[in-house]
Amino acid sequence: MPNLIFLYENNNTCLALERNYVHKIKTENAKLTVEIGNKLLSGKSVENYDKEVVEEVDEFIKSNFINSSTAQEEIVIYPNIEEKNISKMTKEEFLSSTKPKIFFLTNLSAVDLKKYFPSKLKNAVGIIDIDNVLIITPLLNDDSACLSCIIERWIEANPEVYQYRSLHKNRVHVPYENHLLDFAIKKAKIHLEENYEQATIIRKTDYHIINSNVLSREPCSICFGEIQKETANFEIEDKSYLQQGNGHRSNSYHDSLSILEKLVNPLGPVVELEEYGFDDKLNMPVFQSVMSYNPLQTSFPFHGGKGPDYHQAKLSAIGEAMERYNARQFGNEKIIRESYKNLLQNGIEAVSPESLCLDKEYPYPYSDDKQIEWVESRRLSDFKKVLIPANAVFFLYHPPMKELQFIPQDTTGLASGLNIEEAILQGVLEVIERDAYTIYYRNQLPASTISLEGIKDTKLSKLVQNIENYNIQLHLKWLKNDLSVYVVHCTTEDKNGDFPIFTHGSGASLNPYVAVTRAITECIQLRTSQIEINKQKELFLEDREYEAYFEWGNGNKEYVGNLLCKENDSVVYLNQFPNYSTGSFKKDIEMIVKEIKKVGHETYVCDLSRSDNPIKTVRVVVPGFQPTDDSLRRITERMKTLPTKLGLNYLDPLFNKPLFS
């Protein structure tokens, strides 16, 4: 039978929690509705309340929540279980005991559970009654996640419930049958005897069972101590790489997947992973991952993965989610709050916020006297520590006061890999890619068409042939810049007129074949996104951020602009482009950084890698390079100087159709 409890949200809204599903209810007096509703559900007297109001609430419950019942009486026991014999222990005895033991916690809120054991447990397995599940912990010891981390993982995996602050303190959960607890105790004994390293989650409603790895969370003082996240404590070592699909990797597919797949769990940093390219007639590998996140903060949990084959796409989707997971703020970061003016007066070197391309209409304006938050970065040209605004580093950036913000947030320069060098190279390439794409698009610059005639890369040839077999034309453009990095833009055009008619993708690399492959595979990923969004277009039609998805998809050539191939375009041949990649992450990075400095800019890196997972994540920032920008108001000098340097004419005013990004 469904369990129901009423919870107070605000003066005119209460929540009804039923089987872990939250109903929002509008009412003139939420506090009174909650009091009466819970008394009715628990069978307590309501004779002191207005009869008419009681009847109204009672009728509401009967009409909407038939057969609701209350949870069991609160009970917390700490048994040393041998078969059916339970010998109770005090909490102090339990914590100090090193003997094998099982504990059961029920009718405690998530907040209570996180605080219950202020230290690591020794040789213990717990059964946790929370929401609609029983969670049987792994064997808890010094090297395992603590109880607080397990509960926090549960909260972040269930944001649909815990987006409501009041539910963090909810002590009443879906009831369970006694035989389910008996089963859980037997399962807990197995965990104890076999040193089990996974949690077992048992759903009370249908007895569905699933196992899950559980990682400690970096901010946890029980697991990691009182550590601060340092963002400039890294070195760049000389590591070699191999070309794999649409990128450069130091590990094989097999090794990478064996590492990344362990991060996908119901209680993991990545809670879901599924292939979802089936609605596209191309039926090429595209994956979507779902990141766990703090439900009390804004987040974007859904991430796509692209690649020329199944394994690359799968790796990409997990990596993308982990990148965003690591890039968020956990609250343990070393942050300095000061104005740029005061930093300079005190001789502290910092990146000028003005150099980050400000939006003059941003609701929280910037001035050099304004106090903002800073973190340490490394300037790659000399590897010196330099402060950089936190607003330009974390994603999403959640300052304690909104007024500390001063620029819109984006993901340019966020990148991940299995080592820091791999992440930095990819982050630098992404900054260059988005700089070139935005400048070419906003200025409507002519770009040479790339011909694939005579290429000897069989994987790329097969990829192109598979797409063209569906009467989809590839428009490949070389977005020439002032660096040795190749930036390629791809537009796919469905010649049958099926949605999406046009899709965009871009890629950057020192290897021209990799740049082309990345651009094409990004198109495939975005085609799938366009199709999914179009299926629910009524939800997105008023959102300017998605305007380009529909205009391109519906075949509006005005939005595609200069990115289609025409008969009189100049042509360059891919097989005639030299490959500048060196086979070494460090050498590639040093070469690109040197070129960036030569054209008047510096490259800064912040290490966002976390102690709770093996994925290395960085934010690369190149002040003065052109960001992609939904508002179309963030314009750098480079928007004009790059076209001039290339002997091309810049537009004034700039092309004003939204970017497809």
mmCIF file of C-alpha atoms in Angstrom, residues 183-360:
data_model
loop_
_atom_site.group_PDB
_atom_site.id
_atom_site.type_symbol
_atom_site.label_atom_id
_atom_site.label_comp_id
_atom_site.label_asym_id
_atom_site.label_seq_id
_atom_site.Cartn_x
_atom_site.Cartn_y
_atom_site.Cartn_z
ATOM 1 C CA PHE A 183 16.157 -10.890 3.537
ATOM 2 C CA ALA A 184 18.181 -7.686 3.939
ATOM 3 C CA ILE A 185 19.741 -9.033 7.156
ATOM 4 C CA LYS A 186 20.770 -12.241 5.379
ATOM 5 C CA LYS A 187 22.199 -10.205 2.513
ATOM 6 C CA ALA A 188 24.074 -7.963 4.977
ATOM 7 C CA LYS A 189 25.642 -11.065 6.556
ATOM 8 C CA ILE A 190 26.920 -12.082 3.127
ATOM 9 C CA HIS A 191 28.394 -8.599 2.639
ATOM 10 C CA LEU A 192 30.116 -8.982 6.003
ATOM 11 C CA GLU A 193 31.432 -12.497 5.430
ATOM 12 C CA GLU A 194 32.639 -11.869 1.867
ATOM 13 C CA ASN A 195 34.100 -8.376 2.413
ATOM 14 C CA TYR A 196 31.641 -7.137 -0.211
ATOM 15 C CA GLU A 197 32.747 -3.899 -1.915
ATOM 16 C CA GLN A 198 29.402 -2.874 -3.441
ATOM 17 C CA ALA A 199 26.152 -1.588 -1.995
ATOM 18 C CA THR A 200 22.940 -3.515 -2.611
ATOM 19 C CA ILE A 201 19.807 -1.447 -3.208
ATOM 20 C CA ILE A 202 16.466 -3.209 -2.657
ATOM 21 C CA ARG A 203 13.347 -1.407 -3.828
ATOM 22 C CA LYS A 204 10.564 -1.935 -1.294
ATOM 23 C CA THR A 205 7.723 -1.639 -3.789
ATOM 24 C CA ASP A 206 8.689 -4.468 -6.168
ATOM 25 C CA TYR A 207 11.761 -6.047 -4.499
ATOM 26 C CA HIS A 208 13.957 -5.096 -7.443
ATOM 27 C CA ILE A 209 17.623 -5.507 -6.483
ATOM 28 C CA ILE A 210 20.625 -3.735 -7.962
ATOM 29 C CA ASN A 211 24.262 -3.548 -6.896
ATOM 30 C CA SER A 212 26.296 -0.365 -7.036
ATOM 31 C CA ASN A 213 29.854 0.775 -6.471
ATOM 32 C CA VAL A 214 30.083 3.636 -3.977
ATOM 33 C CA LEU A 215 32.874 6.205 -4.014
ATOM 34 C CA SER A 216 33.727 8.559 -1.188
ATOM 35 C CA ARG A 217 33.058 12.209 -1.994
ATOM 36 C CA GLU A 218 35.984 14.612 -1.940
ATOM 37 C CA PRO A 219 34.470 17.221 0.456
ATOM 38 C CA CYS A 220 33.870 14.528 3.103
ATOM 39 C CA SER A 221 36.026 15.280 6.130
ATOM 40 C CA ILE A 222 35.515 11.728 7.456
ATOM 41 C CA CYS A 223 37.010 10.155 4.314
ATOM 42 C CA PHE A 224 39.491 12.807 3.202
ATOM 43 C CA GLY A 225 40.067 15.024 6.215
ATOM 44 C CA GLU A 226 39.905 18.805 6.156
ATOM 45 C CA ILE A 227 41.547 19.253 2.750
ATOM 46 C CA GLN A 228 41.259 22.227 0.429
ATOM 47 C CA LYS A 229 41.102 21.752 -3.303
ATOM 48 C CA GLU A 230 44.208 23.365 -4.823
ATOM 49 C CA THR A 231 43.718 24.241 -8.493
ATOM 50 C CA ALA A 232 47.354 24.937 -9.431
ATOM 51 C CA ASN A 233 49.147 21.921 -7.922
ATOM 52 C CA PHE A 234 49.946 19.931 -11.050
ATOM 53 C CA GLU A 235 52.861 19.179 -13.354
ATOM 54 C CA ILE A 236 52.970 18.440 -17.081
ATOM 55 C CA GLU A 237 54.953 15.302 -17.846
ATOM 56 C CA ASP A 238 56.139 13.937 -21.157
ATOM 57 C CA LYS A 239 53.526 11.303 -22.064
ATOM 58 C CA SER A 240 53.056 9.792 -25.493
ATOM 59 C CA TYR A 241 49.722 9.179 -27.205
ATOM 60 C CA LEU A 242 48.165 7.300 -30.084
ATOM 61 C CA GLN A 243 45.475 8.491 -32.487
ATOM 62 C CA GLN A 244 42.223 6.755 -31.581
ATOM 63 C CA GLY A 245 39.088 7.549 -33.560
ATOM 64 C CA ASN A 246 38.392 11.230 -33.129
ATOM 65 C CA GLY A 247 41.133 12.086 -30.644
ATOM 66 C CA HIS A 248 44.503 11.364 -29.072
ATOM 67 C CA ARG A 249 44.582 8.992 -26.109
ATOM 68 C CA SER A 250 47.303 7.511 -23.939
ATOM 69 C CA ASN A 251 45.217 4.440 -23.047
ATOM 70 C CA SER A 252 43.603 1.792 -25.218
ATOM 71 C CA TYR A 253 39.806 1.552 -25.543
ATOM 72 C CA HIS A 254 39.828 -1.559 -23.362
ATOM 73 C CA ASP A 255 41.854 0.016 -20.559
ATOM 74 C CA SER A 256 39.873 3.257 -20.662
ATOM 75 C CA LEU A 257 36.500 1.512 -20.570
ATOM 76 C CA SER A 258 37.583 -0.697 -17.658
ATOM 77 C CA ILE A 259 38.273 2.492 -15.677
ATOM 78 C CA LEU A 260 35.338 4.639 -16.760
ATOM 79 C CA GLU A 261 32.593 2.010 -16.612
ATOM 80 C CA LYS A 262 33.231 1.573 -12.875
ATOM 81 C CA LEU A 263 32.049 5.175 -12.415
ATOM 82 C CA VAL A 264 28.569 4.415 -13.825
ATOM 83 C CA ASN A 265 26.375 3.209 -10.969
ATOM 84 C CA PRO A 266 23.067 4.060 -9.271
ATOM 85 C CA LEU A 267 25.209 5.554 -6.478
ATOM 86 C CA GLY A 268 27.996 6.780 -8.732
ATOM 87 C CA PRO A 269 29.059 10.136 -10.106
ATOM 88 C CA VAL A 270 27.437 8.965 -13.373
ATOM 89 C CA VAL A 271 24.078 7.371 -12.595
ATOM 90 C CA GLU A 272 22.901 6.388 -16.079
ATOM 91 C CA LEU A 273 24.375 5.555 -19.476
ATOM 92 C CA GLU A 274 22.388 4.533 -22.524
ATOM 93 C CA GLU A 275 22.672 4.412 -26.266
ATOM 94 C CA TYR A 276 20.090 6.704 -27.833
ATOM 95 C CA GLY A 277 20.900 7.185 -31.509
ATOM 96 C CA PHE A 278 18.167 4.824 -32.682
ATOM 97 C CA ASP A 279 15.711 7.565 -33.714
ATOM 98 C CA ASP A 280 18.204 8.829 -36.267
ATOM 99 C CA LYS A 281 18.104 6.927 -39.540
ATOM 100 C CA LEU A 282 21.907 6.931 -39.538
ATOM 101 C CA ASN A 283 21.740 4.595 -36.518
ATOM 102 C CA MET A 284 25.300 5.471 -35.599
ATOM 103 C CA PRO A 285 26.695 5.196 -32.056
ATOM 104 C CA VAL A 286 25.580 8.037 -29.796
ATOM 105 C CA PHE A 287 25.385 7.712 -26.017
ATOM 106 C CA GLN A 288 23.755 9.818 -23.339
ATOM 107 C CA SER A 289 24.982 9.892 -19.747
ATOM 108 C CA VAL A 290 23.351 11.355 -16.655
ATOM 109 C CA MET A 291 25.539 12.969 -14.013
ATOM 110 C CA SER A 292 24.692 12.960 -10.321
ATOM 111 C CA TYR A 293 24.433 16.467 -8.916
ATOM 112 C CA ASN A 294 23.514 18.583 -5.932
ATOM 113 C CA PRO A 295 19.724 18.891 -6.323
ATOM 114 C CA LEU A 296 19.687 22.209 -4.436
ATOM 115 C CA GLN A 297 21.804 23.823 -7.155
ATOM 116 C CA THR A 298 21.202 24.464 -10.833
ATOM 117 C CA SER A 299 22.836 21.843 -13.018
ATOM 118 C CA PHE A 300 22.832 20.290 -16.487
ATOM 119 C CA PRO A 301 23.003 16.534 -15.849
ATOM 120 C CA PHE A 302 22.514 15.169 -19.393
ATOM 121 C CA HIS A 303 25.589 14.715 -21.585
ATOM 122 C CA GLY A 304 26.136 13.235 -25.024
ATOM 123 C CA GLY A 305 28.997 11.143 -26.306
ATOM 124 C CA LYS A 306 30.268 11.011 -29.863
ATOM 125 C CA GLY A 307 32.755 8.925 -31.804
ATOM 126 C CA PRO A 308 33.267 7.036 -35.035
ATOM 127 C CA ASP A 309 32.563 3.741 -33.274
ATOM 128 C CA TYR A 310 30.607 2.271 -30.366
ATOM 129 C CA HIS A 311 33.469 2.281 -27.837
ATOM 130 C CA GLN A 312 34.590 5.840 -28.562
ATOM 131 C CA ALA A 313 31.034 7.167 -28.241
ATOM 132 C CA LYS A 314 30.547 5.329 -24.941
ATOM 133 C CA LEU A 315 33.837 6.621 -23.540
ATOM 134 C CA SER A 316 32.965 10.131 -24.682
ATOM 135 C CA ALA A 317 29.597 10.139 -22.897
ATOM 136 C CA ILE A 318 31.046 8.956 -19.582
ATOM 137 C CA GLY A 319 33.991 11.335 -19.902
ATOM 138 C CA GLU A 320 31.714 14.291 -20.614
ATOM 139 C CA ALA A 321 29.634 13.609 -17.495
ATOM 140 C CA MET A 322 32.744 13.173 -15.341
ATOM 141 C CA GLU A 323 34.177 16.405 -16.739
ATOM 142 C CA ARG A 324 31.104 18.322 -15.581
ATOM 143 C CA TYR A 325 31.022 16.431 -12.284
ATOM 144 C CA ASN A 326 34.603 17.437 -11.473
ATOM 145 C CA ALA A 327 34.127 21.022 -12.693
ATOM 146 C CA ARG A 328 31.335 21.816 -10.243
ATOM 147 C CA GLN A 329 31.929 23.364 -6.844
ATOM 148 C CA PHE A 330 31.931 21.021 -3.859
ATOM 149 C CA GLY A 331 32.605 23.668 -1.216
ATOM 150 C CA ASN A 332 36.156 22.652 -0.327
ATOM 151 C CA GLU A 333 37.920 24.754 -2.954
ATOM 152 C CA LYS A 334 40.644 27.213 -1.955
ATOM 153 C CA ILE A 335 39.119 30.566 -2.893
ATOM 154 C CA ILE A 336 40.308 34.129 -2.355
ATOM 155 C CA ARG A 337 37.806 36.991 -2.270
ATOM 156 C CA GLU A 338 39.280 40.345 -3.272
ATOM 157 C CA SER A 339 39.013 43.111 -5.848
ATOM 158 C CA TYR A 340 41.333 43.151 -8.857
ATOM 159 C CA LYS A 341 42.480 46.633 -7.859
ATOM 160 C CA ASN A 342 43.559 45.505 -4.374
ATOM 161 C CA LEU A 343 45.349 42.445 -5.747
ATOM 162 C CA LEU A 344 47.444 44.634 -8.038
ATOM 163 C CA GLN A 345 48.188 47.113 -5.249
ATOM 164 C CA ASN A 346 49.469 44.218 -3.131
ATOM 165 C CA GLY A 347 51.703 42.936 -5.925
ATOM 166 C CA ILE A 348 49.649 39.785 -6.572
ATOM 167 C CA GLU A 349 49.495 38.768 -10.216
ATOM 168 C CA ALA A 350 45.997 38.082 -11.519
ATOM 169 C CA VAL A 351 44.210 37.757 -14.850
ATOM 170 C CA SER A 352 42.318 40.958 -15.609
ATOM 171 C CA PRO A 353 38.576 40.230 -15.564
ATOM 172 C CA GLU A 354 38.172 42.765 -18.387
ATOM 173 C CA SER A 355 40.269 40.466 -20.606
ATOM 174 C CA LEU A 356 37.652 37.709 -20.274
ATOM 175 C CA CYS A 357 35.270 39.442 -22.682
ATOM 176 C CA LEU A 358 32.525 40.902 -20.518
ATOM 177 C CA ASP A 359 28.870 41.331 -21.345
ATOM 178 C CA LYS A 360 28.095 45.001 -20.658
#
